[in-house]
Amino acid sequence: MTNVLLLGAGFTADERARLTETFDSVSAAQAEDVAKIDASTRAGIKAVAFKGHMPLGAAIMDQLAGLGVIANFGVGYDAIDVTAASARGIKVTNTPDVLNDDVADLAVAMLLAQSRNMIVGDARARTGLWAKEGELPLNRKASGSSVGIVGLGRIGREIADRLAAFKMDIHYSSRSEKQTPGWTYHSDVVSLASAVDFLVIALVGGAETEKHVSAEAIAALGPRGVVVNISRGTTVDEAALLDALESGAIAGAGLDVFMNEPNIDPRFAALDNVVLQPHQGSGTVETRTAMAVLQHDNIAAFLAGQDLLTPVN
Ligand code: NAP
């Protein structure tokens, strides 16, 4: 009997096959497709394998009367209304830890690419501009500078560990002070931003952290400041960030996440002081496979009546 729903348009063929080869499943690409599944199949759904960023709230849950688990593909589950799930006795799982390295690698790559002007440099080497105009204007030393990590969680700590190897002075903000090898704690993000050159955001997304990196924090970063964001577009005041990038109030940004992905604000494309990535933090074959396995195994555990591997609620 069909008991698993694959919800989301973004499953790759391999990810889809991993689920459909084990489970008797049905698919819905968009939220509105759930209602198109016939009522008796819907009633049998016990697990949702979810991939994507569309809101998954009470309206969908209430169409699936037998639903017991939503297994998210990704560590960030801000698209899922966990309160609504808990109220219905529905468990939520995610895919923590297996993606830490890749997301941290991308944060460091964007920090280096921005400070060394690598996107402009690539175009100069590629297009013949190098022969015409000569060397790039001198850019910016990253090693030995100061960095502030906003949110010293699983990914934030991996970023800090990497940047410590670049001889950077590590500062961080979190809701509570952590055990560190002597990194400087700031209880608020404005104090953090005013102390550093690079501000790397590794917070959870969702309503509680919306615009956590405020206009005031961006202003405090100052004209040498660079924002790197691998968390969610929601965690930064994006309008204030764009204003600061356009006016030179800060030096630049490296961004993997935006508001309204994938239709990002066209003001970003006109800037030459930014490195832009299409939300690909965890996007390696190795890590996406590990995430797919964890999503699969959470569903298998639930259907077998075993403990979930990585529960959220
Ligand atoms: P995590 O271990 O839970 O760490 C999250 C951090 O956010 C913690 O430092 C936590 O602070 C902070 N935080 C949580 N709620 C907060 C609040 N209300 N106010 C202020 N700070 C708050 O999560 P993670 O595994 O490192 O992942 C972090 C995020 O990265 C994910 O949620 C996801 O959105 C994003 N992500 C992006 C990509 C990508 O492709 N770009 C890939 C994976 C993940 P405390 O230390 O005070 O608890």
PDB file of N, CA and C in Angstrom, residues 230-304:
ATOM      1  N   ILE A 230      25.665  32.149   4.332  1.00  0.00           N
ATOM      2  CA  ILE A 230      25.334  30.796   3.853  1.00  0.00           C
ATOM      3  C   ILE A 230      24.118  30.247   4.600  1.00  0.00           C
ATOM      4  N   SER A 231      23.397  31.121   5.334  1.00  0.00           N
ATOM      5  CA  SER A 231      22.308  30.605   6.181  1.00  0.00           C
ATOM      6  C   SER A 231      20.981  30.596   5.425  1.00  0.00           C
ATOM      7  N   ARG A 232      20.276  31.712   5.470  1.00  0.00           N
ATOM      8  CA  ARG A 232      19.042  31.923   4.715  1.00  0.00           C
ATOM      9  C   ARG A 232      18.982  33.413   4.375  1.00  0.00           C
ATOM     10  N   GLY A 233      18.316  33.756   3.271  1.00  0.00           N
ATOM     11  CA  GLY A 233      18.164  35.162   2.915  1.00  0.00           C
ATOM     12  C   GLY A 233      17.453  35.959   3.987  1.00  0.00           C
ATOM     13  N   THR A 234      16.591  35.281   4.736  1.00  0.00           N
ATOM     14  CA  THR A 234      15.786  35.969   5.749  1.00  0.00           C
ATOM     15  C   THR A 234      16.599  36.509   6.913  1.00  0.00           C
ATOM     16  N   THR A 235      17.793  35.976   7.160  1.00  0.00           N
ATOM     17  CA  THR A 235      18.527  36.348   8.381  1.00  0.00           C
ATOM     18  C   THR A 235      19.171  37.730   8.288  1.00  0.00           C
ATOM     19  N   VAL A 236      19.181  38.307   7.082  1.00  0.00           N
ATOM     20  CA  VAL A 236      19.792  39.629   6.871  1.00  0.00           C
ATOM     21  C   VAL A 236      18.714  40.602   6.406  1.00  0.00           C
ATOM     22  N   ASP A 237      18.862  41.859   6.796  1.00  0.00           N
ATOM     23  CA  ASP A 237      18.021  42.909   6.212  1.00  0.00           C
ATOM     24  C   ASP A 237      18.551  43.152   4.795  1.00  0.00           C
ATOM     25  N   GLU A 238      17.940  42.478   3.829  1.00  0.00           N
ATOM     26  CA  GLU A 238      18.493  42.461   2.470  1.00  0.00           C
ATOM     27  C   GLU A 238      18.449  43.837   1.812  1.00  0.00           C
ATOM     28  N   ALA A 239      17.401  44.609   2.082  1.00  0.00           N
ATOM     29  CA  ALA A 239      17.325  45.957   1.505  1.00  0.00           C
ATOM     30  C   ALA A 239      18.471  46.812   2.028  1.00  0.00           C
ATOM     31  N   ALA A 240      18.735  46.706   3.329  1.00  0.00           N
ATOM     32  CA  ALA A 240      19.844  47.481   3.918  1.00  0.00           C
ATOM     33  C   ALA A 240      21.184  46.993   3.374  1.00  0.00           C
ATOM     34  N   LEU A 241      21.297  45.693   3.161  1.00  0.00           N
ATOM     35  CA  LEU A 241      22.542  45.134   2.606  1.00  0.00           C
ATOM     36  C   LEU A 241      22.782  45.673   1.199  1.00  0.00           C
ATOM     37  N   LEU A 242      21.745  45.667   0.376  1.00  0.00           N
ATOM     38  CA  LEU A 242      21.887  46.185  -0.995  1.00  0.00           C
ATOM     39  C   LEU A 242      22.268  47.670  -0.981  1.00  0.00           C
ATOM     40  N   ASP A 243      21.605  48.440  -0.139  1.00  0.00           N
ATOM     41  CA  ASP A 243      21.935  49.871  -0.038  1.00  0.00           C
ATOM     42  C   ASP A 243      23.411  50.050   0.339  1.00  0.00           C
ATOM     43  N   ALA A 244      23.861  49.260   1.308  1.00  0.00           N
ATOM     44  CA  ALA A 244      25.244  49.410   1.797  1.00  0.00           C
ATOM     45  C   ALA A 244      26.251  48.974   0.733  1.00  0.00           C
ATOM     46  N   LEU A 245      25.904  47.948  -0.029  1.00  0.00           N
ATOM     47  CA  LEU A 245      26.807  47.498  -1.107  1.00  0.00           C
ATOM     48  C   LEU A 245      26.868  48.537  -2.224  1.00  0.00           C
ATOM     49  N   GLU A 246      25.734  49.128  -2.541  1.00  0.00           N
ATOM     50  CA  GLU A 246      25.689  50.119  -3.627  1.00  0.00           C
ATOM     51  C   GLU A 246      26.404  51.420  -3.243  1.00  0.00           C
ATOM     52  N   SER A 247      26.279  51.816  -1.977  1.00  0.00           N
ATOM     53  CA  SER A 247      26.842  53.107  -1.563  1.00  0.00           C
ATOM     54  C   SER A 247      28.302  53.003  -1.141  1.00  0.00           C
ATOM     55  N   GLY A 248      28.795  51.762  -0.965  1.00  0.00           N
ATOM     56  CA  GLY A 248      30.164  51.610  -0.456  1.00  0.00           C
ATOM     57  C   GLY A 248      30.237  51.714   1.058  1.00  0.00           C
ATOM     58  N   ALA A 249      29.082  51.708   1.722  1.00  0.00           N
ATOM     59  CA  ALA A 249      29.084  51.725   3.195  1.00  0.00           C
ATOM     60  C   ALA A 249      29.759  50.463   3.740  1.00  0.00           C
ATOM     61  N   ILE A 250      29.687  49.349   2.988  1.00  0.00           N
ATOM     62  CA  ILE A 250      30.520  48.174   3.284  1.00  0.00           C
ATOM     63  C   ILE A 250      31.273  47.815   2.001  1.00  0.00           C
ATOM     64  N   ALA A 251      32.300  46.944   2.148  1.00  0.00           N
ATOM     65  CA  ALA A 251      33.174  46.672   0.995  1.00  0.00           C
ATOM     66  C   ALA A 251      32.580  45.648   0.029  1.00  0.00           C
ATOM     67  N   GLY A 252      31.825  44.683   0.554  1.00  0.00           N
ATOM     68  CA  GLY A 252      31.333  43.659  -0.366  1.00  0.00           C
ATOM     69  C   GLY A 252      30.575  42.555   0.340  1.00  0.00           C
ATOM     70  N   ALA A 253      30.237  41.525  -0.432  1.00  0.00           N
ATOM     71  CA  ALA A 253      29.500  40.393   0.131  1.00  0.00           C
ATOM     72  C   ALA A 253      29.754  39.140  -0.688  1.00  0.00           C
ATOM     73  N   GLY A 254      29.630  37.993  -0.007  1.00  0.00           N
ATOM     74  CA  GLY A 254      29.613  36.680  -0.658  1.00  0.00           C
ATOM     75  C   GLY A 254      28.333  36.003  -0.217  1.00  0.00           C
ATOM     76  N   LEU A 255      27.450  35.719  -1.148  1.00  0.00           N
ATOM     77  CA  LEU A 255      26.092  35.294  -0.778  1.00  0.00           C
ATOM     78  C   LEU A 255      25.683  34.022  -1.508  1.00  0.00           C
ATOM     79  N   ASP A 256      25.250  33.039  -0.722  1.00  0.00           N
ATOM     80  CA  ASP A 256      24.725  31.793  -1.296  1.00  0.00           C
ATOM     81  C   ASP A 256      23.212  31.732  -1.162  1.00  0.00           C
ATOM     82  N   VAL A 257      22.653  32.642  -0.352  1.00  0.00           N
ATOM     83  CA  VAL A 257      21.217  32.603  -0.032  1.00  0.00           C
ATOM     84  C   VAL A 257      20.624  34.008  -0.120  1.00  0.00           C
ATOM     85  N   PHE A 258      19.359  34.064  -0.513  1.00  0.00           N
ATOM     86  CA  PHE A 258      18.722  35.342  -0.852  1.00  0.00           C
ATOM     87  C   PHE A 258      17.244  35.268  -0.479  1.00  0.00           C
ATOM     88  N   MET A 259      16.601  36.419  -0.445  1.00  0.00           N
ATOM     89  CA  MET A 259      15.148  36.464  -0.418  1.00  0.00           C
ATOM     90  C   MET A 259      14.655  36.065  -1.813  1.00  0.00           C
ATOM     91  N   ASN A 260      13.498  35.477  -1.863  1.00  0.00           N
ATOM     92  CA  ASN A 260      12.804  35.162  -3.129  1.00  0.00           C
ATOM     93  C   ASN A 260      13.628  34.319  -4.098  1.00  0.00           C
ATOM     94  N   GLU A 261      14.404  33.357  -3.551  1.00  0.00           N
ATOM     95  CA  GLU A 261      15.142  32.456  -4.451  1.00  0.00           C
ATOM     96  C   GLU A 261      14.154  31.677  -5.307  1.00  0.00           C
ATOM     97  N   PRO A 262      14.412  31.371  -6.558  1.00  0.00           N
ATOM     98  CA  PRO A 262      15.627  31.715  -7.299  1.00  0.00           C
ATOM     99  C   PRO A 262      15.526  33.057  -8.028  1.00  0.00           C
ATOM    100  N   ASN A 263      14.428  33.777  -7.818  1.00  0.00           N
ATOM    101  CA  ASN A 263      14.258  35.063  -8.521  1.00  0.00           C
ATOM    102  C   ASN A 263      14.800  36.190  -7.651  1.00  0.00           C
ATOM    103  N   ILE A 264      16.115  36.282  -7.584  1.00  0.00           N
ATOM    104  CA  ILE A 264      16.731  37.201  -6.625  1.00  0.00           C
ATOM    105  C   ILE A 264      16.651  38.632  -7.133  1.00  0.00           C
ATOM    106  N   ASP A 265      16.827  39.565  -6.198  1.00  0.00           N
ATOM    107  CA  ASP A 265      16.738  40.988  -6.541  1.00  0.00           C
ATOM    108  C   ASP A 265      17.757  41.332  -7.633  1.00  0.00           C
ATOM    109  N   PRO A 266      17.328  41.900  -8.755  1.00  0.00           N
ATOM    110  CA  PRO A 266      18.265  42.206  -9.851  1.00  0.00           C
ATOM    111  C   PRO A 266      19.329  43.232  -9.474  1.00  0.00           C
ATOM    112  N   ARG A 267      19.144  43.948  -8.369  1.00  0.00           N
ATOM    113  CA  ARG A 267      20.181  44.905  -7.930  1.00  0.00           C
ATOM    114  C   ARG A 267      21.496  44.182  -7.637  1.00  0.00           C
ATOM    115  N   PHE A 268      21.429  42.902  -7.232  1.00  0.00           N
ATOM    116  CA  PHE A 268      22.668  42.168  -6.943  1.00  0.00           C
ATOM    117  C   PHE A 268      23.537  42.026  -8.192  1.00  0.00           C
ATOM    118  N   ALA A 269      22.884  41.783  -9.336  1.00  0.00           N
ATOM    119  CA  ALA A 269      23.636  41.489 -10.561  1.00  0.00           C
ATOM    120  C   ALA A 269      24.433  42.689 -11.051  1.00  0.00           C
ATOM    121  N   ALA A 270      24.035  43.887 -10.658  1.00  0.00           N
ATOM    122  CA  ALA A 270      24.723  45.098 -11.128  1.00  0.00           C
ATOM    123  C   ALA A 270      25.969  45.415 -10.275  1.00  0.00           C
ATOM    124  N   LEU A 271      26.189  44.659  -9.212  1.00  0.00           N
ATOM    125  CA  LEU A 271      27.296  44.974  -8.292  1.00  0.00           C
ATOM    126  C   LEU A 271      28.558  44.204  -8.668  1.00  0.00           C
ATOM    127  N   ASP A 272      29.718  44.870  -8.615  1.00  0.00           N
ATOM    128  CA  ASP A 272      30.958  44.128  -8.881  1.00  0.00           C
ATOM    129  C   ASP A 272      31.735  43.823  -7.600  1.00  0.00           C
ATOM    130  N   ASN A 273      31.143  44.133  -6.441  1.00  0.00           N
ATOM    131  CA  ASN A 273      31.817  43.831  -5.168  1.00  0.00           C
ATOM    132  C   ASN A 273      31.166  42.644  -4.455  1.00  0.00           C
ATOM    133  N   VAL A 274      30.435  41.823  -5.212  1.00  0.00           N
ATOM    134  CA  VAL A 274      29.783  40.657  -4.605  1.00  0.00           C
ATOM    135  C   VAL A 274      30.148  39.382  -5.363  1.00  0.00           C
ATOM    136  N   VAL A 275      30.148  38.272  -4.617  1.00  0.00           N
ATOM    137  CA  VAL A 275      30.254  36.935  -5.199  1.00  0.00           C
ATOM    138  C   VAL A 275      28.916  36.265  -4.924  1.00  0.00           C
ATOM    139  N   LEU A 276      28.238  35.853  -5.970  1.00  0.00           N
ATOM    140  CA  LEU A 276      26.877  35.316  -5.825  1.00  0.00           C
ATOM    141  C   LEU A 276      26.866  33.836  -6.201  1.00  0.00           C
ATOM    142  N   GLN A 277      26.234  33.031  -5.367  1.00  0.00           N
ATOM    143  CA  GLN A 277      26.103  31.591  -5.643  1.00  0.00           C
ATOM    144  C   GLN A 277      24.633  31.195  -5.533  1.00  0.00           C
ATOM    145  N   PRO A 278      24.217  30.208  -6.342  1.00  0.00           N
ATOM    146  CA  PRO A 278      22.794  29.831  -6.391  1.00  0.00           C
ATOM    147  C   PRO A 278      22.389  28.794  -5.333  1.00  0.00           C
ATOM    148  N   HIS A 279      22.537  29.160  -4.061  1.00  0.00           N
ATOM    149  CA  HIS A 279      22.187  28.280  -2.937  1.00  0.00           C
ATOM    150  C   HIS A 279      22.716  26.858  -3.184  1.00  0.00           C
ATOM    151  N   GLN A 280      24.037  26.759  -3.210  1.00  0.00           N
ATOM    152  CA  GLN A 280      24.655  25.456  -3.507  1.00  0.00           C
ATOM    153  C   GLN A 280      25.557  24.984  -2.377  1.00  0.00           C
ATOM    154  N   GLY A 281      25.301  25.484  -1.152  1.00  0.00           N
ATOM    155  CA  GLY A 281      26.187  25.162  -0.024  1.00  0.00           C
ATOM    156  C   GLY A 281      26.447  23.683   0.166  1.00  0.00           C
ATOM    157  N   SER A 282      25.408  22.867   0.084  1.00  0.00           N
ATOM    158  CA  SER A 282      25.582  21.419   0.305  1.00  0.00           C
ATOM    159  C   SER A 282      25.666  20.650  -1.016  1.00  0.00           C
ATOM    160  N   GLY A 283      25.874  21.391  -2.105  1.00  0.00           N
ATOM    161  CA  GLY A 283      25.679  20.782  -3.432  1.00  0.00           C
ATOM    162  C   GLY A 283      26.848  20.011  -3.999  1.00  0.00           C
ATOM    163  N   THR A 284      27.362  19.023  -3.249  1.00  0.00           N
ATOM    164  CA  THR A 284      28.328  18.093  -3.841  1.00  0.00           C
ATOM    165  C   THR A 284      27.682  16.713  -3.924  1.00  0.00           C
ATOM    166  N   VAL A 285      28.204  15.890  -4.815  1.00  0.00           N
ATOM    167  CA  VAL A 285      27.656  14.540  -4.976  1.00  0.00           C
ATOM    168  C   VAL A 285      27.715  13.792  -3.648  1.00  0.00           C
ATOM    169  N   GLU A 286      28.860  13.910  -2.971  1.00  0.00           N
ATOM    170  CA  GLU A 286      29.064  13.135  -1.744  1.00  0.00           C
ATOM    171  C   GLU A 286      28.057  13.546  -0.662  1.00  0.00           C
ATOM    172  N   THR A 287      27.923  14.850  -0.482  1.00  0.00           N
ATOM    173  CA  THR A 287      27.065  15.322   0.611  1.00  0.00           C
ATOM    174  C   THR A 287      25.589  15.129   0.289  1.00  0.00           C
ATOM    175  N   ARG A 288      25.200  15.412  -0.953  1.00  0.00           N
ATOM    176  CA  ARG A 288      23.782  15.209  -1.284  1.00  0.00           C
ATOM    177  C   ARG A 288      23.410  13.729  -1.167  1.00  0.00           C
ATOM    178  N   THR A 289      24.362  12.829  -1.464  1.00  0.00           N
ATOM    179  CA  THR A 289      24.081  11.396  -1.290  1.00  0.00           C
ATOM    180  C   THR A 289      23.887  11.080   0.190  1.00  0.00           C
ATOM    181  N   ALA A 290      24.765  11.637   1.022  1.00  0.00           N
ATOM    182  CA  ALA A 290      24.641  11.393   2.469  1.00  0.00           C
ATOM    183  C   ALA A 290      23.317  11.944   2.997  1.00  0.00           C
ATOM    184  N   MET A 291      22.894  13.102   2.484  1.00  0.00           N
ATOM    185  CA  MET A 291      21.615  13.683   2.912  1.00  0.00           C
ATOM    186  C   MET A 291      20.450  12.798   2.474  1.00  0.00           C
ATOM    187  N   ALA A 292      20.540  12.285   1.246  1.00  0.00           N
ATOM    188  CA  ALA A 292      19.464  11.430   0.731  1.00  0.00           C
ATOM    189  C   ALA A 292      19.363  10.141   1.546  1.00  0.00           C
ATOM    190  N   VAL A 293      20.512   9.591   1.917  1.00  0.00           N
ATOM    191  CA  VAL A 293      20.521   8.359   2.721  1.00  0.00           C
ATOM    192  C   VAL A 293      19.874   8.624   4.084  1.00  0.00           C
ATOM    193  N   LEU A 294      20.222   9.766   4.687  1.00  0.00           N
ATOM    194  CA  LEU A 294      19.678  10.084   6.016  1.00  0.00           C
ATOM    195  C   LEU A 294      18.169  10.319   5.947  1.00  0.00           C
ATOM    196  N   GLN A 295      17.721  11.003   4.904  1.00  0.00           N
ATOM    197  CA  GLN A 295      16.272  11.194   4.740  1.00  0.00           C
ATOM    198  C   GLN A 295      15.585   9.842   4.592  1.00  0.00           C
ATOM    199  N   HIS A 296      16.135   9.010   3.736  1.00  0.00           N
ATOM    200  CA  HIS A 296      15.584   7.666   3.509  1.00  0.00           C
ATOM    201  C   HIS A 296      15.547   6.870   4.810  1.00  0.00           C
ATOM    202  N   ASP A 297      16.660   6.908   5.558  1.00  0.00           N
ATOM    203  CA  ASP A 297      16.765   6.064   6.750  1.00  0.00           C
ATOM    204  C   ASP A 297      15.842   6.543   7.874  1.00  0.00           C
ATOM    205  N   ASN A 298      15.587   7.845   7.927  1.00  0.00           N
ATOM    206  CA  ASN A 298      14.611   8.332   8.903  1.00  0.00           C
ATOM    207  C   ASN A 298      13.220   7.779   8.586  1.00  0.00           C
ATOM    208  N   ILE A 299      12.862   7.774   7.306  1.00  0.00           N
ATOM    209  CA  ILE A 299      11.537   7.248   6.929  1.00  0.00           C
ATOM    210  C   ILE A 299      11.473   5.744   7.213  1.00  0.00           C
ATOM    211  N   ALA A 300      12.544   5.037   6.839  1.00  0.00           N
ATOM    212  CA  ALA A 300      12.560   3.580   7.075  1.00  0.00           C
ATOM    213  C   ALA A 300      12.417   3.278   8.558  1.00  0.00           C
ATOM    214  N   ALA A 301      13.126   4.062   9.400  1.00  0.00           N
ATOM    215  CA  ALA A 301      13.043   3.846  10.854  1.00  0.00           C
ATOM    216  C   ALA A 301      11.619   4.088  11.342  1.00  0.00           C
ATOM    217  N   PHE A 302      11.009   5.155  10.853  1.00  0.00           N
ATOM    218  CA  PHE A 302       9.645   5.469  11.294  1.00  0.00           C
ATOM    219  C   PHE A 302       8.687   4.343  10.916  1.00  0.00           C
ATOM    220  N   LEU A 303       8.771   3.894   9.659  1.00  0.00           N
ATOM    221  CA  LEU A 303       7.822   2.869   9.188  1.00  0.00           C
ATOM    222  C   LEU A 303       8.041   1.531   9.910  1.00  0.00           C
ATOM    223  N   ALA A 304       9.291   1.317  10.397  1.00  0.00           N
ATOM    224  CA  ALA A 304       9.594   0.078  11.128  1.00  0.00           C
ATOM    225  C   ALA A 304       9.317   0.218  12.625  1.00  0.00           C
TER     226      ALA A 304
END
